[in-house]
Short mmCIF file of C-alpha atoms in Angstrom, two decimals:
data_model
loop_
_atom_site.label_atom_id
_atom_site.label_comp_id
_atom_site.label_asym_id
_atom_site.label_seq_id
_atom_site.Cartn_x
_atom_site.Cartn_y
_atom_site.Cartn_z
CA MET A 1 182.45 205.86 151.57
CA LYS A 2 183.84 202.81 149.78
CA MET A 3 187.62 202.48 149.42
CA GLU A 4 189.43 200.12 147.07
CA ALA A 5 192.96 198.87 147.74
CA VAL A 6 195.34 199.39 144.83
CA SER A 7 198.69 198.19 146.17
CA LYS A 8 200.31 195.53 148.30
CA THR A 9 201.02 198.14 150.98
CA GLY A 10 197.29 198.76 151.46
CA PHE A 11 197.05 202.20 149.85
CA ALA A 12 193.41 202.86 148.98
CA ILE A 13 191.67 205.03 146.40
CA PRO A 14 188.05 206.18 146.86
CA SER A 15 185.69 204.42 144.45
CA TRP A 16 184.12 207.81 143.53
CA ALA A 17 187.45 209.03 142.10
CA GLY A 18 186.63 207.95 138.54
CA ILE A 19 186.16 205.09 136.11
CA ARG A 20 189.87 204.16 136.26
CA PRO A 21 191.13 205.94 139.39
CA VAL A 22 194.86 205.90 139.93
CA GLY A 23 197.07 207.35 142.65
CA ARG A 24 200.48 208.83 141.89
CA ILE A 25 203.20 210.09 144.17
CA VAL A 26 203.97 213.80 143.85
CA ARG A 27 207.68 214.63 143.53
CA GLY A 28 208.76 218.19 144.34
CA TYR A 29 207.34 221.22 146.12
CA SER A 30 206.24 223.63 143.38
CA MET A 31 202.52 223.18 144.14
CA GLY A 32 202.69 224.87 147.54
CA ALA A 33 200.50 222.96 149.99
CA ILE A 34 200.78 219.70 148.02
CA ARG A 35 203.94 218.17 149.46
CA ASP A 36 206.56 215.82 148.09
CA GLY A 37 205.40 212.24 148.65
CA TRP A 38 201.68 213.01 148.79
CA ILE A 39 199.30 211.15 146.51
CA VAL A 40 197.19 212.75 143.79
CA VAL A 41 194.25 210.75 142.49
CA TYR A 42 192.74 211.18 139.05
CA ASP A 43 190.71 209.21 136.51
CA ASP A 44 193.33 207.58 134.28
CA GLN A 45 191.48 207.89 130.97
CA GLN A 46 194.24 209.97 129.31
CA ARG A 47 191.80 212.10 127.33
CA PRO A 48 192.86 215.16 125.31
CA MET A 49 192.57 218.60 126.89
CA ARG A 50 188.93 219.75 127.23
CA PRO A 51 187.32 223.12 128.05
CA GLU A 52 185.97 221.89 131.42
CA LEU A 53 189.55 221.50 132.68
CA ILE A 54 190.42 225.20 132.31
CA ASP A 55 191.20 226.69 135.76
CA GLU A 56 191.29 223.20 137.32
CA LEU A 57 194.10 221.33 139.06
CA CYS A 58 195.08 218.56 136.66
CA VAL A 59 197.59 215.84 135.95
CA VAL A 60 198.92 216.57 132.45
CA GLN A 61 201.15 214.64 130.06
CA LEU A 62 203.24 216.95 127.89
CA ALA A 63 204.54 216.34 124.39
CA ASP A 64 208.10 216.26 125.79
CA GLY A 65 207.21 213.28 128.02
CA ARG A 66 206.84 215.07 131.37
CA CYS A 67 203.87 214.22 133.58
CA LEU A 68 203.01 217.15 135.87
CA ILE A 69 200.37 218.40 138.28
CA ARG A 70 199.40 221.96 137.37
CA PHE A 71 196.58 224.47 137.22
CA VAL A 72 195.57 224.65 133.55
CA ARG A 73 194.78 227.90 131.75
CA GLU A 74 194.14 228.70 128.11
CA GLY A 75 197.36 229.25 126.20
CA ARG A 76 198.14 232.10 123.89
CA ARG A 77 198.60 229.80 120.90
CA SER A 78 195.73 227.73 119.57
CA GLY A 79 195.65 224.24 121.03
CA CYS A 80 198.18 225.04 123.77
CA CYS A 81 197.83 225.54 127.52
CA ASP A 82 199.52 227.60 130.19
CA LEU A 83 200.43 225.45 133.19
CA LEU A 84 200.73 227.21 136.54
CA THR A 85 202.22 226.27 139.92
CA GLU A 86 202.03 227.92 143.32
CA SER A 87 205.73 228.66 143.63
CA GLY A 88 207.51 227.74 140.40
CA PRO A 89 207.70 229.24 136.94
CA ALA A 90 204.72 228.87 134.61
CA ILE A 91 205.01 226.73 131.51
CA LEU A 92 203.49 228.83 128.75
CA ASP A 93 201.91 227.49 125.57
CA ALA A 94 202.56 223.87 126.48
CA GLU A 95 201.55 221.08 124.13
CA VAL A 96 199.38 218.83 126.31
CA ILE A 97 198.92 215.25 125.10
CA TRP A 98 196.32 214.40 127.75
CA ALA A 99 194.88 215.95 130.90
CA GLU A 100 192.71 214.69 133.75
CA ALA A 101 191.35 216.62 136.75
CA VAL A 102 192.70 215.74 140.19
CA THR A 103 189.83 214.14 142.13
CA ALA A 104 191.57 213.71 145.49
CA ILE A 105 194.78 214.62 147.30
CA ILE A 106 195.95 212.26 150.02
CA PRO A 107 198.59 213.44 152.48
CA TYR A 108 201.04 210.57 152.65
CA ARG A 109 204.48 209.85 153.99
CA PRO A 110 206.06 207.16 151.78
CA THR A 111 207.50 204.15 153.55
CA ALA A 112 211.04 202.96 152.86
CA GLU A 113 209.47 200.20 150.72
CA ASP A 114 207.49 202.76 148.68
CA LEU A 115 210.64 204.75 147.96
CA LEU A 116 212.21 201.66 146.40
CA LEU A 117 209.47 201.36 143.76
CA PRO A 118 211.03 201.46 140.29
CA GLY A 119 210.74 204.77 138.51
CA LEU A 120 210.60 207.06 141.54
CA GLU A 121 214.26 208.00 141.64
CA GLY A 122 215.52 210.56 139.18
CA MET A 123 212.12 211.29 137.66
CA PRO A 124 212.22 214.49 135.58
CA SER A 125 208.54 215.05 136.26
CA GLU A 126 206.69 216.10 139.37
CA VAL A 127 204.28 213.19 139.34
CA GLY A 128 205.95 209.86 140.05
CA ARG A 129 205.00 206.32 139.17
CA SER A 130 201.53 204.99 139.93
CA MET A 131 201.02 203.10 143.19
CA ALA A 132 198.83 200.57 141.35
#
């Protein structure tokens, strides 16, 4: 399996993870087994929501600016999605700007240097800044 480095700290993303694979740090604990500080990898094409993403774990960008990792379901209103977590409240009928399936989850304990990356502190979302 080929790995490609994407940061100065040597973090690597599998080459099979997509055309433009990116790793992001998860913030929070609402996804159950996916822990705070772990890395989710997805293909950063920022495409609109598509039928093949229903019932998949995805990184989604919402109309209100939040970037979240959620299980995606069909919403009750046309063009909207229900976004589910393992332990938190669902977001119903969310307006999703773009969505991409998670292609890998990497258990990771951020170093002190990683925690100083701009944008990680005080993020309102559950998916922090890219490691790229």
